[in-house]
Short mmCIF file of C-alpha atoms in Angstrom, two decimals:
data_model
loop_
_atom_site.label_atom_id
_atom_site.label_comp_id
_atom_site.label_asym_id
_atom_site.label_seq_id
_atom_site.Cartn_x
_atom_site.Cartn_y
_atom_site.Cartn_z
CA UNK A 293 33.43 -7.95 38.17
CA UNK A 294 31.88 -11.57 38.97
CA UNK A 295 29.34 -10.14 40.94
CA UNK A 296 28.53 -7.54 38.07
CA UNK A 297 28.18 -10.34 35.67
CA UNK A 298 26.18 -12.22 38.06
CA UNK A 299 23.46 -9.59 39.00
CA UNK A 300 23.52 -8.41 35.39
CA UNK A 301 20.11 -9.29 33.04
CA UNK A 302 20.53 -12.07 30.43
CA UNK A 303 20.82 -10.37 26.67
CA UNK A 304 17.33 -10.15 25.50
CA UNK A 305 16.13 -12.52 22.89
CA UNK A 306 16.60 -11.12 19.34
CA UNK A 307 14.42 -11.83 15.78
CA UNK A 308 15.99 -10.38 12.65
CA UNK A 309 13.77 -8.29 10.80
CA UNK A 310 13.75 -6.12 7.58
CA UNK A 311 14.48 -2.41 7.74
CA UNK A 312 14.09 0.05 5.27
CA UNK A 313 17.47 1.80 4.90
CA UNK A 314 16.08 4.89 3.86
CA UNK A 315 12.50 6.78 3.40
CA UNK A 316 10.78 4.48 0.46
CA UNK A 317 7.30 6.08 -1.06
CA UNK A 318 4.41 3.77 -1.61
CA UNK A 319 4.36 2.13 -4.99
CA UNK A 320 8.23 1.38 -4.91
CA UNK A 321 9.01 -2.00 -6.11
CA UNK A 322 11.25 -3.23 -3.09
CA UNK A 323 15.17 -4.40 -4.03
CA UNK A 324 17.62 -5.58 -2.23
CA UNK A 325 19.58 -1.79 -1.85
CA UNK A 326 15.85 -0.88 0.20
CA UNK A 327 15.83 -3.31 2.88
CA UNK A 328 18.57 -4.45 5.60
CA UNK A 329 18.26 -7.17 8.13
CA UNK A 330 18.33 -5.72 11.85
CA UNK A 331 18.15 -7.19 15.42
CA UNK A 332 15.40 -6.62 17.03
CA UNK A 333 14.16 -7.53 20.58
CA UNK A 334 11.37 -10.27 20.10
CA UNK A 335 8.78 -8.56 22.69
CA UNK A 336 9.49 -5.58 20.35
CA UNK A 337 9.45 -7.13 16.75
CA UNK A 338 5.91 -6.22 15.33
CA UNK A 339 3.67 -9.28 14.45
CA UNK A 340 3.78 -10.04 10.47
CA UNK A 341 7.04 -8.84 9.80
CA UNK A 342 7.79 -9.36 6.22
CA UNK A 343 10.04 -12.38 5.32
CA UNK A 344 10.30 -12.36 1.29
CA UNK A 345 9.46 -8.82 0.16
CA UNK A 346 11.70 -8.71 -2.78
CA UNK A 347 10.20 -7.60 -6.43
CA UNK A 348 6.60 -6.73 -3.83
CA UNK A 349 5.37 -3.59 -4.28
CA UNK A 350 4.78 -0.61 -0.90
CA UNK A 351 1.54 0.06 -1.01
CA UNK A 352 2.18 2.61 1.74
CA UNK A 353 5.42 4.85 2.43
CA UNK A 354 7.66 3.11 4.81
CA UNK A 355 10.49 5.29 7.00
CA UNK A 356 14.13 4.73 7.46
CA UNK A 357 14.74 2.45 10.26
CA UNK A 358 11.53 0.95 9.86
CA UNK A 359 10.73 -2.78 9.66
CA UNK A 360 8.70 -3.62 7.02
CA UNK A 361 5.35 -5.67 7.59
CA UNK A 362 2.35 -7.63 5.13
CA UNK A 363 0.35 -5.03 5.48
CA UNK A 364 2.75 -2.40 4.12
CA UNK A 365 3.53 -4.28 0.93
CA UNK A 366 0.55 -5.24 -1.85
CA UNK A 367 -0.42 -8.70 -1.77
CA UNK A 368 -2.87 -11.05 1.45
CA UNK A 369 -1.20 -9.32 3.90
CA UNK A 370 -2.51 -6.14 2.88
CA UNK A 371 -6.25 -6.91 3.54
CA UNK A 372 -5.52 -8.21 6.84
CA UNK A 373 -5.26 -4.10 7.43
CA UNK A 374 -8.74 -3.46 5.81
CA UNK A 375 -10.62 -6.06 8.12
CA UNK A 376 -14.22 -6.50 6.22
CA UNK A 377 -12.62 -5.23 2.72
CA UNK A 378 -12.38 -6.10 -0.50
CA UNK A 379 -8.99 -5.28 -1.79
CA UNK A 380 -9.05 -4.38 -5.50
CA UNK A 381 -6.88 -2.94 -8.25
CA UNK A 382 -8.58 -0.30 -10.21
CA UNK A 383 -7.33 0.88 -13.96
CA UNK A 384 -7.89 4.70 -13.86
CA UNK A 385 -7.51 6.00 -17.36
CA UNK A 386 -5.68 8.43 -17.39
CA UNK A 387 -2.04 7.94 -15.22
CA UNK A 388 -2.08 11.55 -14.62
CA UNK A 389 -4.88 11.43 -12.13
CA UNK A 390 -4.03 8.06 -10.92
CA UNK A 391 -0.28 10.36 -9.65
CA UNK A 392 -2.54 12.91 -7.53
CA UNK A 393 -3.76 9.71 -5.26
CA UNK A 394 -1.83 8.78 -2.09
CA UNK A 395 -2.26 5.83 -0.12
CA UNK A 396 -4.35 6.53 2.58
CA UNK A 397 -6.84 8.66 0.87
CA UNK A 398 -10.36 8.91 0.82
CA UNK A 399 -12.05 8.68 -2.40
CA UNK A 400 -15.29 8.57 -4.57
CA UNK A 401 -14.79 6.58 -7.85
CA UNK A 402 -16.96 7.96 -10.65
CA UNK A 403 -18.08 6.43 -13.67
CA UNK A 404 -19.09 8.06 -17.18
CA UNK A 405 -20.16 6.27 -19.84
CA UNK A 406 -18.16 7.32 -23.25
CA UNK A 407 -21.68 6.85 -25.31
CA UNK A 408 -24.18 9.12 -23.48
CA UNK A 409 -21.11 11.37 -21.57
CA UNK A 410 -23.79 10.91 -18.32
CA UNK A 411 -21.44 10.04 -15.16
CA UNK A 412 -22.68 8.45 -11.54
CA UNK A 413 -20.99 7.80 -8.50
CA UNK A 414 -20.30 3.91 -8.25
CA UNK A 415 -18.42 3.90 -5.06
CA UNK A 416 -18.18 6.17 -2.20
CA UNK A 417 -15.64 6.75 0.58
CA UNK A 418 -13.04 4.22 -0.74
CA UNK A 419 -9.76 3.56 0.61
CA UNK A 420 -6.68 4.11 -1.89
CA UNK A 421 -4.32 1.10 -0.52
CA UNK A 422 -1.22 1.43 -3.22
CA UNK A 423 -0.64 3.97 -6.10
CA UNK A 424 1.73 3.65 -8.62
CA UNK A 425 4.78 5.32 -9.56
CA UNK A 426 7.09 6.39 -12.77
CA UNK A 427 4.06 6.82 -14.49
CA UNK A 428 3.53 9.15 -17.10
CA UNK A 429 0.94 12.04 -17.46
CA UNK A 430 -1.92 11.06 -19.56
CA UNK A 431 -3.15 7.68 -21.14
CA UNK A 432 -0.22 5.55 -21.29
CA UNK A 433 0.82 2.38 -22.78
CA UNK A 434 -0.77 0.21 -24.47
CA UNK A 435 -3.82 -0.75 -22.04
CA UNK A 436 -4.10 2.58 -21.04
CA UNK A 437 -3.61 4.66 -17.81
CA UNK A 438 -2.57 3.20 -14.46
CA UNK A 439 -3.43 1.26 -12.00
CA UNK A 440 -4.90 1.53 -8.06
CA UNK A 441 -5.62 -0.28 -5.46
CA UNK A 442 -8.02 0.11 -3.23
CA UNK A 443 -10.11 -1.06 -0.40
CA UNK A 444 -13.87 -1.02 -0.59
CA UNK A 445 -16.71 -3.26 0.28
CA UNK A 446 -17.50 -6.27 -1.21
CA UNK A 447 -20.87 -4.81 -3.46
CA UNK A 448 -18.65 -1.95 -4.00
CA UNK A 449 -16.24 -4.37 -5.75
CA UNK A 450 -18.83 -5.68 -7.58
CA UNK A 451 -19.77 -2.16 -8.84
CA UNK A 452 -16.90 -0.66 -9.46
CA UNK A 453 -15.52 -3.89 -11.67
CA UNK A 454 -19.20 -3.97 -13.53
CA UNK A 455 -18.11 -0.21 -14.33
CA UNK A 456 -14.79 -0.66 -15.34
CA UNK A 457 -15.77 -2.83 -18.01
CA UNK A 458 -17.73 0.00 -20.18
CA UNK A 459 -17.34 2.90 -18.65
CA UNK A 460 -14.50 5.47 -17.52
CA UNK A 461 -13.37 5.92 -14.03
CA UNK A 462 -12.47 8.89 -12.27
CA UNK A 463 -12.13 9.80 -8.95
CA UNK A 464 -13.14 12.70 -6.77
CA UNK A 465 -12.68 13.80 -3.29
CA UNK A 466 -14.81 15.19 -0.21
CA UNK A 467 -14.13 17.67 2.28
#
C-alpha cells in the first residue's frame, strides 16, 4: 500500500469555476439558481472564466455542465470574441422580430424612413451577439420594441446608430 501511494501521481491542481446547472438560452439574466461552483483541473479550466456573472446577461446559450466565460455573457468580455468589432446594442421596433433573432446569426439591418416609406440597407452581414427574452410581440413599452446586440464594424456602427436616430430598423436574412 506504501509503495502504491508512493508511485501514485500527485492530485492535479484544481481552479473553481462556474457551471451552468442546467441548459440556459441566450438573453437569460444569470441568478444564483443558474450557476454552481465546480473543480476543475487548471490545465483544463478555459482562459476568462467568469468570476462575477450575477444580474449579467447570456448573450449566447450556455449547456449544463458548462463553465461559463466573458465572452458568453454581454459586457468587454464579449468583444474580445468579435476581434476587430464594434459591439453595439440595436433597438429593433418591433419585439416581435427582435424574438425570431438568435445569437449567432447572420444579418442585414435595414432602414426605412417613416416620411418617404423608401428603405436601404445600412449594414450587411452583421453578427447578432445577444437577443432578448420575455418580450412581447409587437411594439412594447414605453420606448418601444426591443433591444439587440450585435457585432459589426466600426463605420457600420456609425451607420447603423446615424439610422436609428430617424429611421426604422429591420432586419433581413441571406441564404
Amino acid at each position: 500500500m506504501v509503495a502504491l501511494r508512493t508511485l501514485a501521481p500527485p492530485p492535479a491542481q484544481t481552479v473553481d469555476v462556474l457551471v451552468a446547472v442546467r441548459d440556459l438560452p441566450s438573453g437569460t439574466r444569470l441568478t444564483d439558481d443558474d450557476l454552481v461552483v465546480r473543480a476543475f483541473p487548471t490545465d483544463l479550466a478555459p482562459s476568462g472564466a467568469a468570476i462575477a456573472p450575477l444580474g449579467r446577461v447570456l448573450a449566447a446559450p450556455i449547456g449544463r455542465g458548462e463553465v461559463l466565460t466573458d465572452v458568453r455573457v454581454v459586457g468587454p468580455g464579449l468583444a474580445l470574441a468579435e476581434s476587430g468589432e464594434t459591439i453595439l446594442p440595436v433597438r429593433l421596433p418591433d419585439a416581435g422580430m427582435a424574438s425570431l433573432l438568435r445569437a449567432g446569426d447572420e444579418i442585414d439591418l435595414v432602414a426605412t424612413d417613416p416620411g418617404t416609406g423608401s428603405s436601404t440597407v445600412v449594414a450587411h452581414d452583421v453578427t447578432v451577439l445577444a437577443t432578448p427574452t420575455g418580450v412581447p410581440d409587437g411594439p412594447a413599452g414605453g420606448s418601444g420594441g426591443a433591444l439587440v446586440v450585435v457585432g459589426a464594424t466600426a463605420a457600420q456602427a456609425v451607420e447603423i446608430t446615424s439610422a436609428a436616430l430617424s429611421q426604422f430598423l429591420t432586419v433581413s436574412w441571406d441564404h
